[in-house]
mmCIF file with all atom_site columns, C-alpha atoms in Angstrom:
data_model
loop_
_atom_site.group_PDB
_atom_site.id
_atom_site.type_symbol
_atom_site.label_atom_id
_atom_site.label_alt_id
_atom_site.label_comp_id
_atom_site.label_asym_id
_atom_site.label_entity_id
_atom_site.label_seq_id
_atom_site.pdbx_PDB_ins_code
_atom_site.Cartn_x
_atom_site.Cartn_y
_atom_site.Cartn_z
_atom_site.occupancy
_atom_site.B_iso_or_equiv
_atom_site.pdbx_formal_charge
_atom_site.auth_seq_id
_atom_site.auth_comp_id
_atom_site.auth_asym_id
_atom_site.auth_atom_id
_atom_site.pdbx_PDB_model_num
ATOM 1   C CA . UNK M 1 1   ? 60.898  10.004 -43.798 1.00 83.00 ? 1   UNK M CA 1
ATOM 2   C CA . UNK M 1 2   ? 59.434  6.880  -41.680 1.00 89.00 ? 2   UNK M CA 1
ATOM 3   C CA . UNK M 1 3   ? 60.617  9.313  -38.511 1.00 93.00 ? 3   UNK M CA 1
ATOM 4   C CA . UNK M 1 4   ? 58.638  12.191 -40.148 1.00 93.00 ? 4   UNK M CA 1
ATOM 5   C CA . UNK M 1 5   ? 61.075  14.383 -41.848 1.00 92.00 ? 5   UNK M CA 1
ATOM 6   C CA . UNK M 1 6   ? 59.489  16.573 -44.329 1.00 94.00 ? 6   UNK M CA 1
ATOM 7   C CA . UNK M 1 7   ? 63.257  19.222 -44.652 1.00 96.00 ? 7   UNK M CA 1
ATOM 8   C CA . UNK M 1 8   ? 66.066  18.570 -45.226 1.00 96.00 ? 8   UNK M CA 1
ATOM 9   C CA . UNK M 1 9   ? 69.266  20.231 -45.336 1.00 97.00 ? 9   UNK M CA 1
ATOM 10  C CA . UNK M 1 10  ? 72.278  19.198 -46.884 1.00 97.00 ? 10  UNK M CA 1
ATOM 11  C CA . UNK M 1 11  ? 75.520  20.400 -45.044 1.00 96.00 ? 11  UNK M CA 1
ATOM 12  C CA . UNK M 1 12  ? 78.265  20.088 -48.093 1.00 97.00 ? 12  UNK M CA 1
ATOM 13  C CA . UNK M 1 13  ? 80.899  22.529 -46.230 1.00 96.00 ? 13  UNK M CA 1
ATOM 14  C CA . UNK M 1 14  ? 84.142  21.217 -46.526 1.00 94.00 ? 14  UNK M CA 1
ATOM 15  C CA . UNK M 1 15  ? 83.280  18.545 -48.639 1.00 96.00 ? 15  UNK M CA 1
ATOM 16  C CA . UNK M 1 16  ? 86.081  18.158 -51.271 1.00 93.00 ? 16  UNK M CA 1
ATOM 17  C CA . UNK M 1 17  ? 84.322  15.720 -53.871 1.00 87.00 ? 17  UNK M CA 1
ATOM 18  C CA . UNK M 1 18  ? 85.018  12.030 -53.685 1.00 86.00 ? 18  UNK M CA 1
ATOM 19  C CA . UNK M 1 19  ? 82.898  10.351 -56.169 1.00 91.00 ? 19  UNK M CA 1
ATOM 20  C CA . UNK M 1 20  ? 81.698  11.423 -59.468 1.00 93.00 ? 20  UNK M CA 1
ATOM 21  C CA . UNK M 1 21  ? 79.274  8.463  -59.803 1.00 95.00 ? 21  UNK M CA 1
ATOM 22  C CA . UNK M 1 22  ? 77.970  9.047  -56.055 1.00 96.00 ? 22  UNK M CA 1
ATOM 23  C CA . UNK M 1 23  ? 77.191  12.519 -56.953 1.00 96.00 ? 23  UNK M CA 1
ATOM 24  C CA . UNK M 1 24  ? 75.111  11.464 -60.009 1.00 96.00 ? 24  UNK M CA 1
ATOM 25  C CA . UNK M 1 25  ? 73.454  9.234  -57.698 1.00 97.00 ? 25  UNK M CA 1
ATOM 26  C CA . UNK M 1 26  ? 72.344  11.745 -55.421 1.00 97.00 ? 26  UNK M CA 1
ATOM 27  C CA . UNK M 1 27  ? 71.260  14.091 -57.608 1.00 98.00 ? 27  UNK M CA 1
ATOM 28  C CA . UNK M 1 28  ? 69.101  11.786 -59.283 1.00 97.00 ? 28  UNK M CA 1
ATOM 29  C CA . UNK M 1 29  ? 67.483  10.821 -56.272 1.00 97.00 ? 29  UNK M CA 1
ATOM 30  C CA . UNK M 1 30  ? 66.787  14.403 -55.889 1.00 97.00 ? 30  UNK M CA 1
ATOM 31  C CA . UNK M 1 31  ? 65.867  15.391 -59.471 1.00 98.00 ? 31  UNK M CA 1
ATOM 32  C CA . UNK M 1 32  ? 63.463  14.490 -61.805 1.00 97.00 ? 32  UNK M CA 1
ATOM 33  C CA . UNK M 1 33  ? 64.110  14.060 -65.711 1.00 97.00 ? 33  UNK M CA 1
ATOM 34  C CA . UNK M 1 34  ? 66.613  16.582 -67.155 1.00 98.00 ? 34  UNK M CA 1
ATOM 35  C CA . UNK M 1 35  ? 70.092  17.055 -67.253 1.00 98.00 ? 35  UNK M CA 1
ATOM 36  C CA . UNK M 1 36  ? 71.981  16.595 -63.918 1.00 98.00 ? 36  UNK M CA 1
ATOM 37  C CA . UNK M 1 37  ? 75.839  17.878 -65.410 1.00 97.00 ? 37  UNK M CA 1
ATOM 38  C CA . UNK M 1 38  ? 77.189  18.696 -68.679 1.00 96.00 ? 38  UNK M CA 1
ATOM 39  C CA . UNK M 1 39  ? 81.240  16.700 -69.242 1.00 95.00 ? 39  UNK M CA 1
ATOM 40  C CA . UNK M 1 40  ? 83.215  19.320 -71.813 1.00 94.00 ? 40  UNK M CA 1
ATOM 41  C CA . UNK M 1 41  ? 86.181  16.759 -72.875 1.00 91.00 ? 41  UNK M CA 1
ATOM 42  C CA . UNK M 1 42  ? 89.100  17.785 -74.574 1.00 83.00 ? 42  UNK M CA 1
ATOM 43  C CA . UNK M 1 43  ? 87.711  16.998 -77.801 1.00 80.00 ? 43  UNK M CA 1
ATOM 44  C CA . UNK M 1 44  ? 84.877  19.050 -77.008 1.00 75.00 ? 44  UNK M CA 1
ATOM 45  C CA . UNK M 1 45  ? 82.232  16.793 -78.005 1.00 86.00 ? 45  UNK M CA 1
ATOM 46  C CA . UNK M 1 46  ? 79.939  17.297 -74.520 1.00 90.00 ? 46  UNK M CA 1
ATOM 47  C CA . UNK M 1 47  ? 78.337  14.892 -72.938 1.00 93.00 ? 47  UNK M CA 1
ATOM 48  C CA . UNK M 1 48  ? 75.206  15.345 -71.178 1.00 96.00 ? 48  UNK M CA 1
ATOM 49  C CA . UNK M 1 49  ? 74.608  13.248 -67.676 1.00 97.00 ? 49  UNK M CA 1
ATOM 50  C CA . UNK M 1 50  ? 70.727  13.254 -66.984 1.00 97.00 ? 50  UNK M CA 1
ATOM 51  C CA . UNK M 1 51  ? 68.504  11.877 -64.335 1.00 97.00 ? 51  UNK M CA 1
ATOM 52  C CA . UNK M 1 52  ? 65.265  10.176 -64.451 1.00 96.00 ? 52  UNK M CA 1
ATOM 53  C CA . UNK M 1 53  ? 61.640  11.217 -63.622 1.00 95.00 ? 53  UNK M CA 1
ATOM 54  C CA . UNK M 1 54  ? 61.589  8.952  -60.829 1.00 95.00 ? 54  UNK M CA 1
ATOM 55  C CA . UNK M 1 55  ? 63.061  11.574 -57.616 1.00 96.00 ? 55  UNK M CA 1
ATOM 56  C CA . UNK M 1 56  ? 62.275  12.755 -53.791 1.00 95.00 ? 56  UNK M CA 1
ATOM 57  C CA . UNK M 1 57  ? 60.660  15.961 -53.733 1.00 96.00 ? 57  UNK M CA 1
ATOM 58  C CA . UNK M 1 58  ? 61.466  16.404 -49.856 1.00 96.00 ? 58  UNK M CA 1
ATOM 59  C CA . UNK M 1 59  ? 62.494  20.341 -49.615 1.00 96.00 ? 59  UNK M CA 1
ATOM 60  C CA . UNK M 1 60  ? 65.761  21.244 -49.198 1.00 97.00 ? 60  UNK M CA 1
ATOM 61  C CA . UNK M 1 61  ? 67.916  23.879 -48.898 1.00 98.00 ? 61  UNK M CA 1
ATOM 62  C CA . UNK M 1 62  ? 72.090  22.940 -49.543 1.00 98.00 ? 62  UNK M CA 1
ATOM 63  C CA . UNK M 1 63  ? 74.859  24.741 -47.321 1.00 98.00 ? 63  UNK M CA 1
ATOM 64  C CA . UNK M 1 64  ? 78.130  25.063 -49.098 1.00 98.00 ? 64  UNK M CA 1
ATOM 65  C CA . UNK M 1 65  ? 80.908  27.312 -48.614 1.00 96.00 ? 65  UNK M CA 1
ATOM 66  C CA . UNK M 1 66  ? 85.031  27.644 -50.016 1.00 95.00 ? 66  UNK M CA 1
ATOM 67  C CA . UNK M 1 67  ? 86.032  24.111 -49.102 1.00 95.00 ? 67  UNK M CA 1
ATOM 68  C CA . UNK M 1 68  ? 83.194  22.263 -51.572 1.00 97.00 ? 68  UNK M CA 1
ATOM 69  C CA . UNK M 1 69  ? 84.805  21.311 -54.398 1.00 97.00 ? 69  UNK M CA 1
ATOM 70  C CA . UNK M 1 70  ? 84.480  18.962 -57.444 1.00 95.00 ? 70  UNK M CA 1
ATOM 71  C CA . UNK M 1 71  ? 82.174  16.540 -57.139 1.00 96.00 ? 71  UNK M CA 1
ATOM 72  C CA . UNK M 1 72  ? 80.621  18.051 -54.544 1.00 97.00 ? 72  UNK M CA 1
ATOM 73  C CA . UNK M 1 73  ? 79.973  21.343 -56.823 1.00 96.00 ? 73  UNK M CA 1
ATOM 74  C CA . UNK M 1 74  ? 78.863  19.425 -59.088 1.00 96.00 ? 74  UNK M CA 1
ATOM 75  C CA . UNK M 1 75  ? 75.918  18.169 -57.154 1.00 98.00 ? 75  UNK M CA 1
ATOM 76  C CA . UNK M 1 76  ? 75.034  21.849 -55.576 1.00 98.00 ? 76  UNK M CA 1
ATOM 77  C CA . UNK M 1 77  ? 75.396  23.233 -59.079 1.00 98.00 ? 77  UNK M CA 1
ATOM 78  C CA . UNK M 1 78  ? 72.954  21.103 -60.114 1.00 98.00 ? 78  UNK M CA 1
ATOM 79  C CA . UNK M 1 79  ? 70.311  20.927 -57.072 1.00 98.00 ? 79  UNK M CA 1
ATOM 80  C CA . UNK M 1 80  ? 70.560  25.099 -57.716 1.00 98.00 ? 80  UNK M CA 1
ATOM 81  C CA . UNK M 1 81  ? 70.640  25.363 -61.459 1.00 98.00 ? 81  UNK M CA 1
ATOM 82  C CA . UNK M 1 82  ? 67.452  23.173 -61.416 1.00 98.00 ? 82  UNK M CA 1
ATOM 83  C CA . UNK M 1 83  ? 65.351  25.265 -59.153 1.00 97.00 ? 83  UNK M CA 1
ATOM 84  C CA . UNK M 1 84  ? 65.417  21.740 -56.889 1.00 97.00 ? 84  UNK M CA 1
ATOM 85  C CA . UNK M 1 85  ? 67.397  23.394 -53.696 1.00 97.00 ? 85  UNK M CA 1
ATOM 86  C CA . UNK M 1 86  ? 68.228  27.281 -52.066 1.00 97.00 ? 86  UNK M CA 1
ATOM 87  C CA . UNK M 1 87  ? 71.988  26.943 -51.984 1.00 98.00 ? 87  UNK M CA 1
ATOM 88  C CA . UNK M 1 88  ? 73.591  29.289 -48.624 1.00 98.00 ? 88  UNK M CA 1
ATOM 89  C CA . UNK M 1 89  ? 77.304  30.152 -47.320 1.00 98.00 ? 89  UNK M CA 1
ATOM 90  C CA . UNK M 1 90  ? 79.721  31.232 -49.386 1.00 97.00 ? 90  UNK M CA 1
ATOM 91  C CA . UNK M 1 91  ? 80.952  30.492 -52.840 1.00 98.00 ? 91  UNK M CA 1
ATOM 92  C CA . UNK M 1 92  ? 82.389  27.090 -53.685 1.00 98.00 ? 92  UNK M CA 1
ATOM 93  C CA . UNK M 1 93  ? 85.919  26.163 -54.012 1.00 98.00 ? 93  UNK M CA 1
ATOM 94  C CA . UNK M 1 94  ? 85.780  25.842 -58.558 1.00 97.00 ? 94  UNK M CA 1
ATOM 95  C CA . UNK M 1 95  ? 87.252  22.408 -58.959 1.00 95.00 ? 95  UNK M CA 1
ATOM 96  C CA . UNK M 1 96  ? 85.632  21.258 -62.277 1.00 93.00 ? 96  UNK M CA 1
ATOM 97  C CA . UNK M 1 97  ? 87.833  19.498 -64.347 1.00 93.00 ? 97  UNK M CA 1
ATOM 98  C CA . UNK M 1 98  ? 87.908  15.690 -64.133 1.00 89.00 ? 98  UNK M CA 1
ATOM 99  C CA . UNK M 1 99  ? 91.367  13.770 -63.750 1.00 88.00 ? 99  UNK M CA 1
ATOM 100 C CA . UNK M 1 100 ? 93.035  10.406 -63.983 1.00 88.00 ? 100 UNK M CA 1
ATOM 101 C CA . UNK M 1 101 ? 95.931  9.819  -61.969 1.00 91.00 ? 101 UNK M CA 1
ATOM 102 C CA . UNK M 1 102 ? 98.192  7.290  -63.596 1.00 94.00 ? 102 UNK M CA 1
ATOM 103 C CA . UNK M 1 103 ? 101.298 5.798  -61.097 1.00 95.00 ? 103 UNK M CA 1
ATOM 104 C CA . UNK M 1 104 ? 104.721 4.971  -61.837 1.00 95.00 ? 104 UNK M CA 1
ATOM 105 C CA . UNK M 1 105 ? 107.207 3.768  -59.450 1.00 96.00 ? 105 UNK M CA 1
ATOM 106 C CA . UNK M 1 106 ? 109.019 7.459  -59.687 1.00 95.00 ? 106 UNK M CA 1
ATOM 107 C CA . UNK M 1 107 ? 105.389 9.097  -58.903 1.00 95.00 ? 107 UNK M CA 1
ATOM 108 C CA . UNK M 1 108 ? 102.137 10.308 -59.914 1.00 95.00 ? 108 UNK M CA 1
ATOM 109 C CA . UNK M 1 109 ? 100.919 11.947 -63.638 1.00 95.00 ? 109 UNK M CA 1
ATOM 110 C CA . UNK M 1 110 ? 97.818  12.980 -63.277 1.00 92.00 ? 110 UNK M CA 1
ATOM 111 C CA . UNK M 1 111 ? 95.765  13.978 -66.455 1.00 90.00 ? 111 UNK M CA 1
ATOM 112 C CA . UNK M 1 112 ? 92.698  16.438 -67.125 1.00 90.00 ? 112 UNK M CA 1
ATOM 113 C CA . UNK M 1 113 ? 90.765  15.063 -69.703 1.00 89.00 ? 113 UNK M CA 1
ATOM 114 C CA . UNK M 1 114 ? 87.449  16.975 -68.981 1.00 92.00 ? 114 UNK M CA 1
ATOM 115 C CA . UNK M 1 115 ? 85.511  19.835 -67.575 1.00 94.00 ? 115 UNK M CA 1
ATOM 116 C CA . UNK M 1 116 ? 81.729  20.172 -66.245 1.00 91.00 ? 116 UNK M CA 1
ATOM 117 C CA . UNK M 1 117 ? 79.278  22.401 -66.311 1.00 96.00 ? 117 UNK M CA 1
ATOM 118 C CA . UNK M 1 118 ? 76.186  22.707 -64.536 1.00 97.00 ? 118 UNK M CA 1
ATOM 119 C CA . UNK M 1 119 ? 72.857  22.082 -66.204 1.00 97.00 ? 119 UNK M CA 1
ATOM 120 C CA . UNK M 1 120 ? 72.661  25.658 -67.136 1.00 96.00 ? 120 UNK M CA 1
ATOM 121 C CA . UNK M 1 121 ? 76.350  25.631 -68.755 1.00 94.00 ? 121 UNK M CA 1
ATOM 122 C CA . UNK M 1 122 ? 77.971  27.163 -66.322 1.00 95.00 ? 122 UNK M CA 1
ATOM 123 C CA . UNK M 1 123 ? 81.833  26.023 -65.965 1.00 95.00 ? 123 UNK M CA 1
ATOM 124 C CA . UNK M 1 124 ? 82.820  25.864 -62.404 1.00 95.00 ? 124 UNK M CA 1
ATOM 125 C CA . UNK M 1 125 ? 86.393  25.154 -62.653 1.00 96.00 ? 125 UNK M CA 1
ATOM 126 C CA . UNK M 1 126 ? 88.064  28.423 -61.211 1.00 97.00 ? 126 UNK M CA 1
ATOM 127 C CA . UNK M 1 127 ? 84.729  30.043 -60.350 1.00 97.00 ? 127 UNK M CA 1
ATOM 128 C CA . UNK M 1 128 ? 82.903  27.910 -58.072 1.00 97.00 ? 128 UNK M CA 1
ATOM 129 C CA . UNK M 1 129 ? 79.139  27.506 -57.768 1.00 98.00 ? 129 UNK M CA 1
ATOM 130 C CA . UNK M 1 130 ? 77.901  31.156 -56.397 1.00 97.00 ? 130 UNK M CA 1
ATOM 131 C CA . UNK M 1 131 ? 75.246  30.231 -53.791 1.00 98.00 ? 131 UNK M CA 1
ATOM 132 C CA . UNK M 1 132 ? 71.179  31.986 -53.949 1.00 98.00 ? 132 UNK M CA 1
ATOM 133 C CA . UNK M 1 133 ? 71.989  33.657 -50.218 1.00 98.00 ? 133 UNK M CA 1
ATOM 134 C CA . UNK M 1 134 ? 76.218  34.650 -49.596 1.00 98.00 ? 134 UNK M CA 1
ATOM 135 C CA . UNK M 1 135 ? 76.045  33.977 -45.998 1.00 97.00 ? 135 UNK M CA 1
ATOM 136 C CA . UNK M 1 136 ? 79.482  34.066 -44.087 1.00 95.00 ? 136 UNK M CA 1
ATOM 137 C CA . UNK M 1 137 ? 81.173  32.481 -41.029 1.00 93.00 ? 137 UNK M CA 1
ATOM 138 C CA . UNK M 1 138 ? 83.424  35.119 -39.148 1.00 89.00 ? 138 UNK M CA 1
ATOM 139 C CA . UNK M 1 139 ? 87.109  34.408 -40.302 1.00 87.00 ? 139 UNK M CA 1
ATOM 140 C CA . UNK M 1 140 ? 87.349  33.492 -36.709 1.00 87.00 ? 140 UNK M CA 1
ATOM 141 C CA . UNK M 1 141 ? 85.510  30.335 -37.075 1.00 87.00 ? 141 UNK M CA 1
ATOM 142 C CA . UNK M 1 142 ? 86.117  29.279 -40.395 1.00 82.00 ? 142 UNK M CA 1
ATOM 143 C CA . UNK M 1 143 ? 87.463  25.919 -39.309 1.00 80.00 ? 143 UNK M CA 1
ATOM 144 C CA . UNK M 1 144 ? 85.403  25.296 -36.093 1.00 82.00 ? 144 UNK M CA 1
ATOM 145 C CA . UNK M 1 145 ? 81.938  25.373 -38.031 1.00 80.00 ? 145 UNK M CA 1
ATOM 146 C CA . UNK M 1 146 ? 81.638  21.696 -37.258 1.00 85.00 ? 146 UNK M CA 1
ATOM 147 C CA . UNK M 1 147 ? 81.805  22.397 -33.542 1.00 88.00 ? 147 UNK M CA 1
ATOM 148 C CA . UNK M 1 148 ? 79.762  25.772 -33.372 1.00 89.00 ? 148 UNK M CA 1
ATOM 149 C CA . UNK M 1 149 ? 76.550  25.358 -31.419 1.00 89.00 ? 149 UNK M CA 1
ATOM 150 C CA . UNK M 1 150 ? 73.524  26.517 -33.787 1.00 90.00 ? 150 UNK M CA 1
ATOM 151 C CA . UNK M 1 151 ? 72.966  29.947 -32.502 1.00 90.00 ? 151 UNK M CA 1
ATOM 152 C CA . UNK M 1 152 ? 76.842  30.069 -33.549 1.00 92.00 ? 152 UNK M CA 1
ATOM 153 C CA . UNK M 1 153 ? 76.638  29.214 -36.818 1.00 94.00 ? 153 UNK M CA 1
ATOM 154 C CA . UNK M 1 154 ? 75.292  31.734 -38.924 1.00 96.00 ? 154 UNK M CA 1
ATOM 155 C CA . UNK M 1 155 ? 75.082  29.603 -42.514 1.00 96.00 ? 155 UNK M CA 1
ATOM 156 C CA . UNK M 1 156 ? 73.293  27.233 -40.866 1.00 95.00 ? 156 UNK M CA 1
ATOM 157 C CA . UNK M 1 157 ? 70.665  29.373 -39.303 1.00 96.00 ? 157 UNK M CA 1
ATOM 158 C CA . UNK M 1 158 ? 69.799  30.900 -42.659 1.00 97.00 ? 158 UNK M CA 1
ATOM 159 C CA . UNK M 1 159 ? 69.593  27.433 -44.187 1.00 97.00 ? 159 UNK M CA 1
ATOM 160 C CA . UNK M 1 160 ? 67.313  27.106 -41.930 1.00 96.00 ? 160 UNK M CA 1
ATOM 161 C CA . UNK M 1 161 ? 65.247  30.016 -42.425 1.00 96.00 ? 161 UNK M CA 1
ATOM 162 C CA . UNK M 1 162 ? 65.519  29.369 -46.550 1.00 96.00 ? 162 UNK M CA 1
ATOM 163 C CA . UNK M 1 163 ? 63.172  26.446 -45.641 1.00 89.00 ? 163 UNK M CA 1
ATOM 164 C CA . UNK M 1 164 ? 60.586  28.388 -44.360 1.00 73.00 ? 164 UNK M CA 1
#
């Protein structure tokens, strides 16, 4: 903002997750007070993960496509669901169920002890986050969008127009 950005656009292709708490983070920098995510444990007693009023207004528009998953849906889901960001590319990759890995010395047992939802309710696990504009790459290049020159790259072009 101190270089004059007034857009922006957030490029989550391929972005499988990482952290939970990093995507709260973001999207309460992004939102104001309400609910950010809904956790549906096991028990079924949900849990409702909210951001403040404080939050960046800056418009944006969110790029996603079959390769964002989990935490990373969980952020979209939420920017989208909130009226906050346009979400473009293709449907998201519906990772929404929250694990613990626990090691042994003979391997890994990993356990699901939760699902989300986006603010609106909306489970993601095995759906995905469906974004406001389905834009596609050509199958062709599906795994070069990081290298495509702009005039290439047809999700980004309509993020860009989205802004307008």
């Amino acid at each position: 903002k101190s270089e004059g950005v007034t857009e922006l656009i957030l490029d989550l292709r391929d972005n499988s997750g990482g952290s939970v708490k990093a995507a709260e983070e973001i999207a309460d920098y992004f939102l104001d007070e309400g609910v950010i995510y809904q956790m549906i444990p096991k028990n079924g007693n949900s849990v409702t993960i909210e951001s403040d009023s404080t939050y960046d207004p800056i418009p944006m528009v969110v790029v996603v496509n079959d390769g964002t998953a989990s935490a990373a849906e969980l952020l979209s889901g939420a920017l989208k669901d909130r009226g906050r960001a346009i979400l473009v590319g293709d449907t998201t990759f519906g990772k929404g169920i929250m694990q613990n890995p626990f090691r042994f010395p003979d391997g890994v047992l990993t356990l699901t002890f939760a699902e989300y939802a986006t603010p609106n309710g909306t489970r993601i696990h095995k759906k995905g986050v469906t974004p406001n504009q389905v834009v596609s790459l050509p199958e062709e290049d599906r795994y070069r969008w990081p290298t495509l020159t702009l005039d290439q790259d047809p999700q980004l072009l309509a993020a860009i127009k989205a802004m307008v």
